[in-house]
Structure formats: C-alpha cells, structure tokens
PDB file of C-alpha atoms in Angstrom:
ATOM      1  CA  MET A1012      21.464  96.259 133.294  1.00 45.00           C
ATOM      2  CA  ASP A1013      25.030  95.264 132.910  1.00 44.00           C
ATOM      3  CA  GLY A1014      25.654  91.874 131.260  1.00 42.00           C
ATOM      4  CA  ASP A1015      29.015  90.976 133.074  1.00 42.00           C
ATOM      5  CA  ASP A1016      27.141  90.442 136.516  1.00 41.00           C
ATOM      6  CA  LEU A1017      25.142  87.653 134.670  1.00 41.00           C
ATOM      7  CA  GLY A1018      28.414  86.028 134.198  1.00 42.00           C
ATOM      8  CA  PRO A1019      27.351  83.630 131.907  1.00 42.00           C
ATOM      9  CA  LEU A1020      28.952  81.437 128.971  1.00 40.00           C
ATOM     10  CA  ARG A1021      29.380  83.441 125.795  1.00 39.00           C
ATOM     11  CA  HIS A1022      30.028  82.371 122.190  1.00 40.00           C
ATOM     12  CA  ASP A1023      29.737  84.107 118.922  1.00 41.00           C
ATOM     13  CA  VAL A1024      27.330  83.950 116.234  1.00 40.00           C
ATOM     14  CA  GLN A1025      26.783  85.439 112.968  1.00 42.00           C
ATOM     15  CA  CYS A1026      24.333  87.952 112.811  1.00 44.00           C
ATOM     16  CA  PRO A1027      23.250  89.711 108.849  1.00 43.00           C
ATOM     17  CA  GLN A1028      22.022  92.968 111.070  1.00 43.00           C
ATOM     18  CA  ALA A1029      24.951  93.212 113.198  1.00 42.00           C
ATOM     19  CA  ARG A1030      26.243  96.696 113.973  1.00 41.00           C
ATOM     20  CA  PRO A1031      30.065  97.182 112.559  1.00 40.00           C
ATOM     21  CA  ARG A1032      31.127  97.799 115.703  1.00 42.00           C
ATOM     22  CA  GLY A1033      30.481  95.918 118.818  1.00 41.00           C
ATOM     23  CA  ILE A1034      27.628  94.295 120.156  1.00 38.00           C
ATOM     24  CA  ARG A1035      27.104  92.626 123.204  1.00 42.00           C
ATOM     25  CA  PHE A1036      23.860  90.817 124.998  1.00 41.00           C
ATOM     26  CA  ALA A1037      23.136  89.203 127.819  1.00 43.00           C
ATOM     27  CA  ALA A1038      20.192  86.335 128.451  1.00 42.00           C
ATOM     28  CA  LYS A1039      18.288  87.009 131.698  1.00 42.00           C
ATOM     29  CA  ARG A1040      14.872  85.600 132.725  1.00 41.00           C
ATOM     30  CA  LEU A1041      12.093  87.926 132.686  1.00 41.00           C
ATOM     31  CA  ASP A1042       9.054  86.067 134.306  1.00 41.00           C
ATOM     32  CA  ASN A1043      10.424  82.631 134.254  1.00 42.00           C
ATOM     33  CA  PHE A1044      10.429  83.416 130.351  1.00 42.00           C
ATOM     34  CA  PRO A1045      13.818  82.956 128.901  1.00 44.00           C
ATOM     35  CA  ALA A1046      14.203  86.328 127.426  1.00 44.00           C
ATOM     36  CA  VAL A1047      17.510  88.023 125.287  1.00 47.00           C
ATOM     37  CA  VAL A1048      18.412  91.782 126.056  1.00 44.00           C
ATOM     38  CA  PHE A1049      19.887  94.036 123.656  1.00 44.00           C
ATOM     39  CA  TRP A1050      22.017  96.863 124.001  1.00 43.00           C
ATOM     40  CA  ASN A1051      24.658  98.793 122.147  1.00 44.00           C
ATOM     41  CA  LYS A1052      27.438  99.140 123.708  1.00 43.00           C
ATOM     42  CA  ASP A1053      29.193 102.449 122.022  1.00 44.00           C
ATOM     43  CA  SER A1054      26.560 104.817 122.837  1.00 42.00           C
ATOM     44  CA  SER A1055      26.869 108.394 122.023  1.00 43.00           C
ATOM     45  CA  ASP A1056      27.967 108.882 125.845  1.00 45.00           C
ATOM     46  CA  GLY A1057      30.238 106.082 126.539  1.00 46.00           C
ATOM     47  CA  GLY A1058      27.160 103.663 128.626  1.00 46.00           C
ATOM     48  CA  HIS A1059      24.702 101.796 127.876  1.00 43.00           C
ATOM     49  CA  SER A1060      22.134 102.799 126.106  1.00 39.00           C
ATOM     50  CA  GLN A1061      18.119 102.352 126.856  1.00 40.00           C
ATOM     51  CA  GLN A1062      17.088 103.453 123.350  1.00 40.00           C
ATOM     52  CA  SER A1063      19.000 100.420 121.801  1.00 41.00           C
ATOM     53  CA  ALA A1064      17.648  97.870 123.624  1.00 41.00           C
ATOM     54  CA  LEU A1065      15.314  94.415 122.262  1.00 46.00           C
ATOM     55  CA  ILE A1066      14.161  92.041 124.259  1.00 44.00           C
ATOM     56  CA  VAL A1067      13.870  88.806 121.800  1.00 47.00           C
ATOM     57  CA  GLY A1068      11.978  85.536 123.060  1.00 47.00           C
ATOM     58  CA  PRO A1069      12.958  82.235 122.004  1.00 44.00           C
ATOM     59  CA  GLY A1070      11.913  81.462 118.508  1.00 44.00           C
ATOM     60  CA  ASP A1071      13.043  85.264 117.440  1.00 45.00           C
ATOM     61  CA  SER A1072      15.887  85.700 115.000  1.00 42.00           C
ATOM     62  CA  HIS A1073      15.686  89.621 115.417  1.00 44.00           C
ATOM     63  CA  CYS A1074      18.673  91.636 115.647  1.00 45.00           C
ATOM     64  CA  PHE A1075      19.088  95.264 115.474  1.00 43.00           C
ATOM     65  CA  GLY A1076      21.130  97.862 113.884  1.00 45.00           C
ATOM     66  CA  SER A1077      21.827  98.685 109.986  1.00 41.00           C
ATOM     67  CA  ALA A1078      25.697  97.478 109.424  1.00 41.00           C
ATOM     68  CA  LYS A1079      27.617  95.367 107.133  1.00 45.00           C
ATOM     69  CA  PRO A1080      25.985  91.708 106.563  1.00 44.00           C
ATOM     70  CA  GLN A1081      28.044  88.883 108.301  1.00 45.00           C
ATOM     71  CA  GLU A1082      29.155  90.781 111.363  1.00 44.00           C
ATOM     72  CA  THR A1083      29.690  88.915 114.853  1.00 43.00           C
ATOM     73  CA  MET A1084      28.555  89.726 117.713  1.00 46.00           C
ATOM     74  CA  GLU A1085      28.963  88.294 121.593  1.00 47.00           C
ATOM     75  CA  VAL A1086      25.915  85.335 122.453  1.00 49.00           C
ATOM     76  CA  VAL A1087      25.257  84.243 125.980  1.00 59.00           C
ATOM     77  CA  ALA A1088      24.078  81.013 125.994  1.00 66.00           C
ATOM     78  CA  LEU A1089      20.872  80.114 128.272  1.00 77.00           C
ATOM     79  CA  PRO A1090      21.182  77.313 130.885  1.00 86.00           C
ATOM     80  CA  ILE A1091      20.028  73.999 129.975  1.00 91.00           C
ATOM     81  CA  PRO A1092      16.078  73.546 130.664  1.00 89.00           C
ATOM     82  CA  ALA A1093      16.176  70.567 133.471  1.00 87.00           C
ATOM     83  CA  GLU A1094      12.502  70.294 132.851  1.00 91.00           C
ATOM     84  CA  THR A1095      12.389  69.935 129.289  1.00 94.00           C
ATOM     85  CA  TYR A1096      16.177  68.949 127.739  1.00 97.00           C
ATOM     86  CA  LYS A1097      16.616  66.203 125.719  1.00 97.00           C
ATOM     87  CA  LEU A1098      19.457  63.578 126.158  1.00 98.00           C
ATOM     88  CA  GLY A1099      21.681  62.036 123.667  1.00 98.00           C
ATOM     89  CA  PHE A1100      23.918  59.297 123.323  1.00 98.00           C
ATOM     90  CA  ILE A1101      26.630  59.117 120.861  1.00 98.00           C
ATOM     91  CA  GLY A1102      27.197  54.734 121.215  1.00 96.00           C
ATOM     92  CA  ALA A1103      24.816  52.522 122.303  1.00 96.00           C
ATOM     93  CA  GLY A1104      26.699  50.565 124.346  1.00 95.00           C
ATOM     94  CA  LYS A1105      26.498  48.761 127.569  1.00 95.00           C
ATOM     95  CA  MET A1106      27.926  51.870 129.125  1.00 97.00           C
ATOM     96  CA  ALA A1107      25.237  54.232 127.794  1.00 97.00           C
ATOM     97  CA  GLU A1108      22.661  51.863 128.398  1.00 97.00           C
ATOM     98  CA  SER A1109      23.152  51.544 132.260  1.00 97.00           C
ATOM     99  CA  ILE A1110      23.219  55.601 132.368  1.00 98.00           C
ATOM    100  CA  ALA A1111      19.702  55.993 130.146  1.00 97.00           C
ATOM    101  CA  ARG A1112      18.369  52.756 132.432  1.00 97.00           C
ATOM    102  CA  GLY A1113      19.384  54.420 135.762  1.00 97.00           C
ATOM    103  CA  VAL A1114      18.053  57.662 134.471  1.00 97.00           C
ATOM    104  CA  VAL A1115      14.860  56.012 133.501  1.00 97.00           C
ATOM    105  CA  LYS A1116      14.187  54.335 136.924  1.00 96.00           C
ATOM    106  CA  SER A1117      14.972  57.069 138.656  1.00 96.00           C
ATOM    107  CA  GLY A1118      12.312  59.152 136.817  1.00 96.00           C
ATOM    108  CA  ILE A1119      15.102  62.098 136.144  1.00 96.00           C
ATOM    109  CA  LEU A1120      13.734  61.719 132.961  1.00 97.00           C
ATOM    110  CA  PRO A1121      11.131  59.744 130.898  1.00 97.00           C
ATOM    111  CA  PRO A1122      12.523  57.750 128.480  1.00 97.00           C
ATOM    112  CA  SER A1123      10.719  60.131 125.262  1.00 96.00           C
ATOM    113  CA  ARG A1124      13.312  62.529 126.536  1.00 97.00           C
ATOM    114  CA  ILE A1125      16.288  60.102 125.633  1.00 98.00           C
ATOM    115  CA  ARG A1126      17.499  59.072 122.185  1.00 97.00           C
ATOM    116  CA  THR A1127      20.784  57.124 120.327  1.00 97.00           C
ATOM    117  CA  ALA A1128      21.162  56.067 116.854  1.00 96.00           C
ATOM    118  CA  ALA A1129      21.971  52.006 116.960  1.00 86.00           C
ATOM    119  CA  HIS A1130      22.742  51.571 113.339  1.00 79.00           C
ATOM    120  CA  THR A1131      22.404  48.255 111.714  1.00 82.00           C
ATOM    121  CA  ASN A1132      23.250  46.240 115.282  1.00 87.00           C
ATOM    122  CA  GLN A1133      20.032  45.341 116.174  1.00 92.00           C
ATOM    123  CA  SER A1134      20.347  43.462 120.106  1.00 94.00           C
ATOM    124  CA  ARG A1135      21.924  47.362 121.191  1.00 95.00           C
ATOM    125  CA  ARG A1136      18.366  48.782 119.431  1.00 94.00           C
ATOM    126  CA  ASP A1137      16.800  46.166 120.883  1.00 95.00           C
ATOM    127  CA  ALA A1138      18.152  46.802 124.261  1.00 96.00           C
ATOM    128  CA  PHE A1139      17.091  50.340 124.478  1.00 97.00           C
ATOM    129  CA  GLU A1140      13.640  50.465 122.787  1.00 96.00           C
ATOM    130  CA  SER A1141      12.891  47.378 125.628  1.00 96.00           C
ATOM    131  CA  PHE A1142      12.434  50.499 128.295  1.00 97.00           C
ATOM    132  CA  GLY A1143      11.510  52.823 125.674  1.00 96.00           C
ATOM    133  CA  VAL A1144      14.111  55.359 124.700  1.00 97.00           C
ATOM    134  CA  GLN A1145      14.063  56.435 120.804  1.00 95.00           C
ATOM    135  CA  VAL A1146      16.768  54.894 118.370  1.00 96.00           C
ATOM    136  CA  LEU A1147      17.084  57.203 115.410  1.00 95.00           C
ATOM    137  CA  SER A1148      18.337  56.618 112.281  1.00 91.00           C
ATOM    138  CA  ASP A1149      22.638  58.058 113.240  1.00 94.00           C
ATOM    139  CA  ASN A1150      24.513  59.789 115.400  1.00 96.00           C
ATOM    140  CA  GLN A1151      23.813  63.493 113.460  1.00 96.00           C
ATOM    141  CA  ALA A1152      19.913  62.716 113.971  1.00 96.00           C
ATOM    142  CA  VAL A1153      20.774  62.132 117.531  1.00 97.00           C
ATOM    143  CA  VAL A1154      22.415  65.457 118.025  1.00 97.00           C
ATOM    144  CA  GLU A1155      20.152  67.737 116.091  1.00 96.00           C
ATOM    145  CA  ASP A1156      17.398  66.524 118.716  1.00 96.00           C
ATOM    146  CA  SER A1157      19.220  66.817 121.713  1.00 97.00           C
ATOM    147  CA  ASP A1158      20.374  69.456 124.645  1.00 96.00           C
ATOM    148  CA  VAL A1159      23.101  67.263 126.351  1.00 98.00           C
ATOM    149  CA  VAL A1160      24.836  64.715 124.149  1.00 98.00           C
ATOM    150  CA  ILE A1161      27.099  62.274 125.312  1.00 98.00           C
ATOM    151  CA  PHE A1162      29.701  60.603 124.099  1.00 98.00           C
ATOM    152  CA  SER A1163      30.608  57.096 125.123  1.00 97.00           C
ATOM    153  CA  VAL A1164      32.153  55.364 122.837  1.00 97.00           C
ATOM    154  CA  LYS A1165      35.390  53.572 122.124  1.00 96.00           C
ATOM    155  CA  PRO A1166      38.751  55.499 123.055  1.00 96.00           C
ATOM    156  CA  GLN A1167      40.114  54.655 119.568  1.00 96.00           C
ATOM    157  CA  VAL A1168      37.033  56.219 117.774  1.00 97.00           C
ATOM    158  CA  VAL A1169      36.396  59.168 119.440  1.00 97.00           C
ATOM    159  CA  LYS A1170      38.157  61.733 117.222  1.00 97.00           C
ATOM    160  CA  GLY A1171      37.117  60.323 114.251  1.00 97.00           C
ATOM    161  CA  VAL A1172      33.040  60.400 115.522  1.00 97.00           C
ATOM    162  CA  VAL A1173      33.344  64.389 117.441  1.00 97.00           C
ATOM    163  CA  SER A1174      35.036  65.516 114.189  1.00 97.00           C
ATOM    164  CA  GLN A1175      32.512  64.037 112.499  1.00 97.00           C
ATOM    165  CA  LEU A1176      29.943  65.949 114.190  1.00 97.00           C
ATOM    166  CA  ARG A1177      31.696  69.052 114.711  1.00 97.00           C
ATOM    167  CA  PRO A1178      29.243  70.683 112.221  1.00 96.00           C
ATOM    168  CA  LEU A1179      26.001  70.077 113.896  1.00 96.00           C
ATOM    169  CA  LEU A1180      27.150  70.371 117.582  1.00 95.00           C
ATOM    170  CA  SER A1181      25.982  73.956 118.716  1.00 91.00           C
ATOM    171  CA  LYS A1182      27.538  75.568 121.732  1.00 87.00           C
ATOM    172  CA  LYS A1183      23.810  76.037 123.725  1.00 91.00           C
ATOM    173  CA  GLN A1184      24.591  72.414 123.380  1.00 96.00           C
ATOM    174  CA  LEU A1185      26.214  70.781 126.845  1.00 97.00           C
ATOM    175  CA  LEU A1186      28.486  68.013 125.458  1.00 98.00           C
ATOM    176  CA  VAL A1187      29.909  65.088 127.679  1.00 98.00           C
ATOM    177  CA  SER A1188      32.189  62.565 127.770  1.00 98.00           C
ATOM    178  CA  VAL A1189      32.582  59.124 129.378  1.00 98.00           C
ATOM    179  CA  VAL A1190      35.314  57.825 126.956  1.00 96.00           C
ATOM    180  CA  ALA A1191      38.315  56.909 129.399  1.00 93.00           C
ATOM    181  CA  GLY A1192      41.974  58.093 128.697  1.00 94.00           C
ATOM    182  CA  VAL A1193      40.749  61.153 126.282  1.00 96.00           C
ATOM    183  CA  LYS A1194      41.427  64.603 128.101  1.00 97.00           C
ATOM    184  CA  LEU A1195      38.873  67.459 128.041  1.00 97.00           C
ATOM    185  CA  LYS A1196      41.730  69.738 125.409  1.00 97.00           C
ATOM    186  CA  ASP A1197      41.624  67.097 123.073  1.00 98.00           C
ATOM    187  CA  LEU A1198      37.892  66.640 123.056  1.00 98.00           C
ATOM    188  CA  GLN A1199      37.363  70.644 122.968  1.00 97.00           C
ATOM    189  CA  ASP A1200      39.308  70.414 120.045  1.00 97.00           C
ATOM    190  CA  TRP A1201      37.633  68.362 117.869  1.00 97.00           C
ATOM    191  CA  ALA A1202      34.176  69.639 118.993  1.00 96.00           C
ATOM    192  CA  GLY A1203      34.964  73.002 118.558  1.00 94.00           C
ATOM    193  CA  HIS A1204      33.778  74.154 122.013  1.00 90.00           C
ATOM    194  CA  ASP A1205      34.312  73.752 125.429  1.00 93.00           C
ATOM    195  CA  ARG A1206      31.332  73.292 127.145  1.00 96.00           C
ATOM    196  CA  PHE A1207      32.238  69.784 128.208  1.00 97.00           C
ATOM    197  CA  ILE A1208      31.947  67.810 130.988  1.00 98.00           C
ATOM    198  CA  ARG A1209      34.336  64.641 131.327  1.00 98.00           C
ATOM    199  CA  VAL A1210      32.966  61.844 133.158  1.00 98.00           C
ATOM    200  CA  MET A1211      34.611  58.622 134.451  1.00 97.00           C
ATOM    201  CA  PRO A1212      32.230  56.156 135.697  1.00 96.00           C
ATOM    202  CA  ASN A1213      33.054  52.757 136.005  1.00 96.00           C
ATOM    203  CA  THR A1214      30.889  49.099 135.175  1.00 95.00           C
ATOM    204  CA  PRO A1215      28.956  49.274 138.812  1.00 95.00           C
ATOM    205  CA  ALA A1216      26.905  51.307 136.891  1.00 96.00           C
ATOM    206  CA  ALA A1217      25.003  48.329 135.561  1.00 95.00           C
ATOM    207  CA  VAL A1218      24.040  47.643 139.034  1.00 94.00           C
ATOM    208  CA  CYS A1219      23.263  51.704 139.950  1.00 94.00           C
ATOM    209  CA  GLU A1220      26.469  51.329 142.365  1.00 94.00           C
ATOM    210  CA  ALA A1221      28.816  53.410 139.829  1.00 96.00           C
ATOM    211  CA  ALA A1222      31.362  55.604 141.436  1.00 97.00           C
ATOM    212  CA  SER A1223      31.634  59.071 138.961  1.00 97.00           C
ATOM    213  CA  VAL A1224      33.821  61.636 139.063  1.00 98.00           C
ATOM    214  CA  MET A1225      33.625  64.410 136.635  1.00 98.00           C
ATOM    215  CA  SER A1226      35.542  67.380 135.600  1.00 97.00           C
ATOM    216  CA  LEU A1227      34.657  70.743 133.695  1.00 97.00           C
ATOM    217  CA  GLY A1228      35.825  71.983 130.713  1.00 95.00           C
ATOM    218  CA  ARG A1229      36.419  75.473 130.230  1.00 93.00           C
ATOM    219  CA  ALA A1230      33.346  77.061 129.344  1.00 94.00           C
ATOM    220  CA  ALA A1231      31.060  74.638 131.272  1.00 95.00           C
ATOM    221  CA  LYS A1232      29.428  76.135 134.326  1.00 93.00           C
ATOM    222  CA  GLU A1233      28.037  74.906 138.083  1.00 93.00           C
ATOM    223  CA  GLU A1234      24.457  74.988 136.650  1.00 95.00           C
ATOM    224  CA  ASP A1235      25.951  72.096 134.247  1.00 96.00           C
ATOM    225  CA  ALA A1236      27.953  70.349 136.734  1.00 96.00           C
ATOM    226  CA  GLU A1237      24.340  70.208 138.753  1.00 96.00           C
ATOM    227  CA  LEU A1238      22.756  68.665 135.978  1.00 97.00           C
ATOM    228  CA  ILE A1239      25.624  66.219 134.821  1.00 97.00           C
ATOM    229  CA  SER A1240      25.328  65.700 138.801  1.00 97.00           C
ATOM    230  CA  THR A1241      22.249  64.052 139.064  1.00 96.00           C
ATOM    231  CA  LEU A1242      22.154  62.551 135.883  1.00 97.00           C
ATOM    232  CA  PHE A1243      24.902  60.240 137.230  1.00 98.00           C
ATOM    233  CA  ARG A1244      23.671  59.816 140.939  1.00 97.00           C
ATOM    234  CA  SER A1245      20.862  57.772 139.175  1.00 97.00           C
ATOM    235  CA  ILE A1246      23.499  55.137 138.640  1.00 97.00           C
ATOM    236  CA  GLY A1247      25.750  55.661 142.184  1.00 96.00           C
ATOM    237  CA  LYS A1248      27.724  58.235 143.735  1.00 96.00           C
ATOM    238  CA  THR A1249      29.296  61.335 142.103  1.00 97.00           C
ATOM    239  CA  TRP A1250      32.542  63.261 143.022  1.00 97.00           C
ATOM    240  CA  LYS A1251      33.978  66.006 141.013  1.00 97.00           C
ATOM    241  CA  ALA A1252      38.019  66.560 140.209  1.00 97.00           C
ATOM    242  CA  ASP A1253      40.783  68.516 138.946  1.00 97.00           C
ATOM    243  CA  GLU A1254      41.422  66.145 135.296  1.00 97.00           C
ATOM    244  CA  LYS A1255      45.035  65.862 136.480  1.00 96.00           C
ATOM    245  CA  TYR A1256      43.397  63.228 138.464  1.00 97.00           C
ATOM    246  CA  PHE A1257      42.064  61.485 136.372  1.00 96.00           C
ATOM    247  CA  ASP A1258      44.600  58.139 135.048  1.00 95.00           C
ATOM    248  CA  ALA A1259      44.504  57.757 139.006  1.00 96.00           C
ATOM    249  CA  ILE A1260      41.343  57.703 139.057  1.00 96.00           C
ATOM    250  CA  THR A1261      41.069  55.460 135.935  1.00 93.00           C
ATOM    251  CA  ALA A1262      43.174  53.049 137.632  1.00 94.00           C
ATOM    252  CA  LEU A1263      41.047  53.379 141.363  1.00 95.00           C
ATOM    253  CA  SER A1264      37.887  53.255 140.320  1.00 95.00           C
ATOM    254  CA  GLY A1265      37.948  52.575 136.575  1.00 93.00           C
ATOM    255  CA  SER A1266      39.798  49.377 136.405  1.00 93.00           C
ATOM    256  CA  GLY A1267      39.750  48.408 141.193  1.00 94.00           C
ATOM    257  CA  PRO A1268      35.796  46.336 139.884  1.00 94.00           C
ATOM    258  CA  ALA A1269      38.205  43.830 137.981  1.00 94.00           C
ATOM    259  CA  TYR A1270      40.753  43.333 141.258  1.00 95.00           C
ATOM    260  CA  ILE A1271      37.502  43.300 143.209  1.00 94.00           C
ATOM    261  CA  PHE A1272      35.978  40.471 141.018  1.00 94.00           C
ATOM    262  CA  LEU A1273      39.282  38.261 141.701  1.00 96.00           C
ATOM    263  CA  ALA A1274      39.648  38.637 144.815  1.00 96.00           C
ATOM    264  CA  ILE A1275      35.994  37.413 145.181  1.00 96.00           C
ATOM    265  CA  GLU A1276      37.046  34.538 142.982  1.00 97.00           C
ATOM    266  CA  ALA A1277      40.198  33.810 145.196  1.00 97.00           C
ATOM    267  CA  LEU A1278      38.042  33.821 148.207  1.00 97.00           C
ATOM    268  CA  ALA A1279      35.390  31.639 146.818  1.00 97.00           C
ATOM    269  CA  ASP A1280      38.212  29.037 145.549  1.00 98.00           C
ATOM    270  CA  GLY A1281      39.503  29.056 149.113  1.00 97.00           C
ATOM    271  CA  GLY A1282      35.745  28.185 150.157  1.00 97.00           C
ATOM    272  CA  VAL A1283      35.744  25.217 147.681  1.00 98.00           C
ATOM    273  CA  ALA A1284      39.086  23.923 149.083  1.00 97.00           C
ATOM    274  CA  ALA A1285      37.742  23.417 152.265  1.00 97.00           C
ATOM    275  CA  GLY A1286      34.635  21.733 150.846  1.00 97.00           C
ATOM    276  CA  LEU A1287      31.854  24.068 150.151  1.00 97.00           C
ATOM    277  CA  PRO A1288      30.169  24.025 147.226  1.00 97.00           C
ATOM    278  CA  ARG A1289      30.762  26.706 144.427  1.00 97.00           C
ATOM    279  CA  ASP A1290      28.001  28.461 144.211  1.00 97.00           C
ATOM    280  CA  LEU A1291      27.442  28.983 148.116  1.00 98.00           C
ATOM    281  CA  ALA A1292      30.842  29.998 148.198  1.00 97.00           C
ATOM    282  CA  LEU A1293      30.832  32.474 145.480  1.00 97.00           C
ATOM    283  CA  GLY A1294      27.679  33.613 147.386  1.00 96.00           C
ATOM    284  CA  LEU A1295      29.096  33.880 150.825  1.00 97.00           C
ATOM    285  CA  ALA A1296      32.596  35.754 149.023  1.00 96.00           C
ATOM    286  CA  SER A1297      30.462  38.367 147.252  1.00 94.00           C
ATOM    287  CA  GLN A1298      28.554  38.983 150.321  1.00 94.00           C
ATOM    288  CA  THR A1299      31.175  39.305 152.501  1.00 94.00           C
ATOM    289  CA  VAL A1300      32.699  41.807 150.087  1.00 92.00           C
ATOM    290  CA  SER A1301      30.122  43.930 149.695  1.00 87.00           C
ATOM    291  CA  ASP A1302      29.031  43.995 153.199  1.00 78.00           C
ATOM    292  CA  CYS A1303      32.130  45.556 153.908  1.00 86.00           C
ATOM    293  CA  ALA A1304      31.968  48.164 151.387  1.00 72.00           C
TER     294      ALA A1304
END
C-alpha cells in the first residue's frame, strides 16, 4: 500500500518512539473501522518493509522503532466522521444562532452535538439553550469538545480569539470562519494550521434563505467542503468560489439585503403616498420583491 495513493491531509506530531529517519503512515478505513497503517520507509531494499507494518485503531497511541525521543513523523488526519462529529461555535451571536437553528431544524445534527459559549450574556445563553444546544463555560471548552469549529465573531476581535485558542486547535479539526473581510491566509497563520474553510453567508440565514459562498484553505479537502456545504444548505443555498472574489461577494450578497430592504421601504412609501394603509403597502411591497426572486 502506498500512502501517496490516498492523498489525505498530512501534518506533524511528536512520537517518543519514532525512528531517527523518516517514518510515514497512511490512514485507511478497514471494514468500516478507521485505522492507521505504519511502515518503515527506509527498508533495506529501498521499498516499504512489510515486517515493520503496524495497524493502530482509535484510542491507541503506539509507535514503533527504538529511536531517540521527540523525532517527527508524518501524520495523516482522518476525515471528519459525518455520523458522529461535534460542531462548536466560537461566538454566540445572531449568525451563529441562525446557523445552529437551521442545522437542528433540518435534522442534520441533533442539538446535543452542537455547543457554544455565551460567557456572561444570559440572553445569548437562553437563545441557544431554547433549542437544546449545549452552552459551555468558555471558548476553550468548546474547542476541546468539537471536531468542527466555526468562528463567528466580530472582525476586530477574531485575531485575538483565534490566537488565544491556537494551543488547543488540533489539525484533526476542521476550522471554519464566517467573519467578514478576514482572509484565509491570516486565519491560517493565527490558527497554526491550514485545514480552514472561509464562508460568507448573509443575514437571510435567520429565515433559512441565506446565500453562502465558501473558499477552501490549503489543507481543506473536498470531503471537508461537502460537510460544510451540507451544514450551510440548512440555512439556504451555497456556492464555492475562489477567495479572490470575496470582496465582491461581500458587497453583493453580504450587503445586498440592506439595499433590498431600502427598496421595499421605498415601494411601501410610494403605496402610502398613493393612499394605501402602511401595513398593506409594506406587505404588498415585501411580497412583490419575494415573488420576483
């Protein structure tokens, strides 16, 4: 078996028993059981030595060889398990709530597999707990108990938040940002790893009619993109695009709803000027715009 045929995400870990020279391993699902296959790359015949192979399942932490401590070996991160993964939100604002509500309402995840931290804001705590989401003590607890972490904070604080959590972020986790105007390169630098996806949703997420666009970081895979697409389809429609388009996307779909609201208000004002009651004019204007979508 050749690890290069699997093409998964690789990263470095410290193994106290690793060989002094390169050891590579690949992750492969065996009989629906996530396992890891180790082999010695530096076998005597220049190939992969079958004698040095070892299969390790979840919960095992064995390495082989008798080399010096703290040698580095390559690690392959397994895909996020779609059937069991836990979703965490860093930030408990309206957008995070909209996404979480949509995910629960659509049945993609039960609320028991979603968590956030509302700190001292009781109204935010109440909002999430009202539909069963676990509200933990702090962001550190959220990261430690999540496989997919969505950063949903204000742009001016995201650097500090991600940097503070960096020691806890594992490369087996998939990180997502819905923070407007913050580029993947910066997010990846602050987090210390590249399995990141940037998503630009918009405010109609509150009524499950969002337009969301995503762009993948350097180490994010198609499996990761499909998992996140599934989450965001619970609040509307999704697209994938190169990050170079995100400024224009933010201007169009991110800011666009505000202009549509102004247009609806202007139509309603026209109706009132023509003698219609305000509530009737506003209802007609809103429905007219909705019908044209």
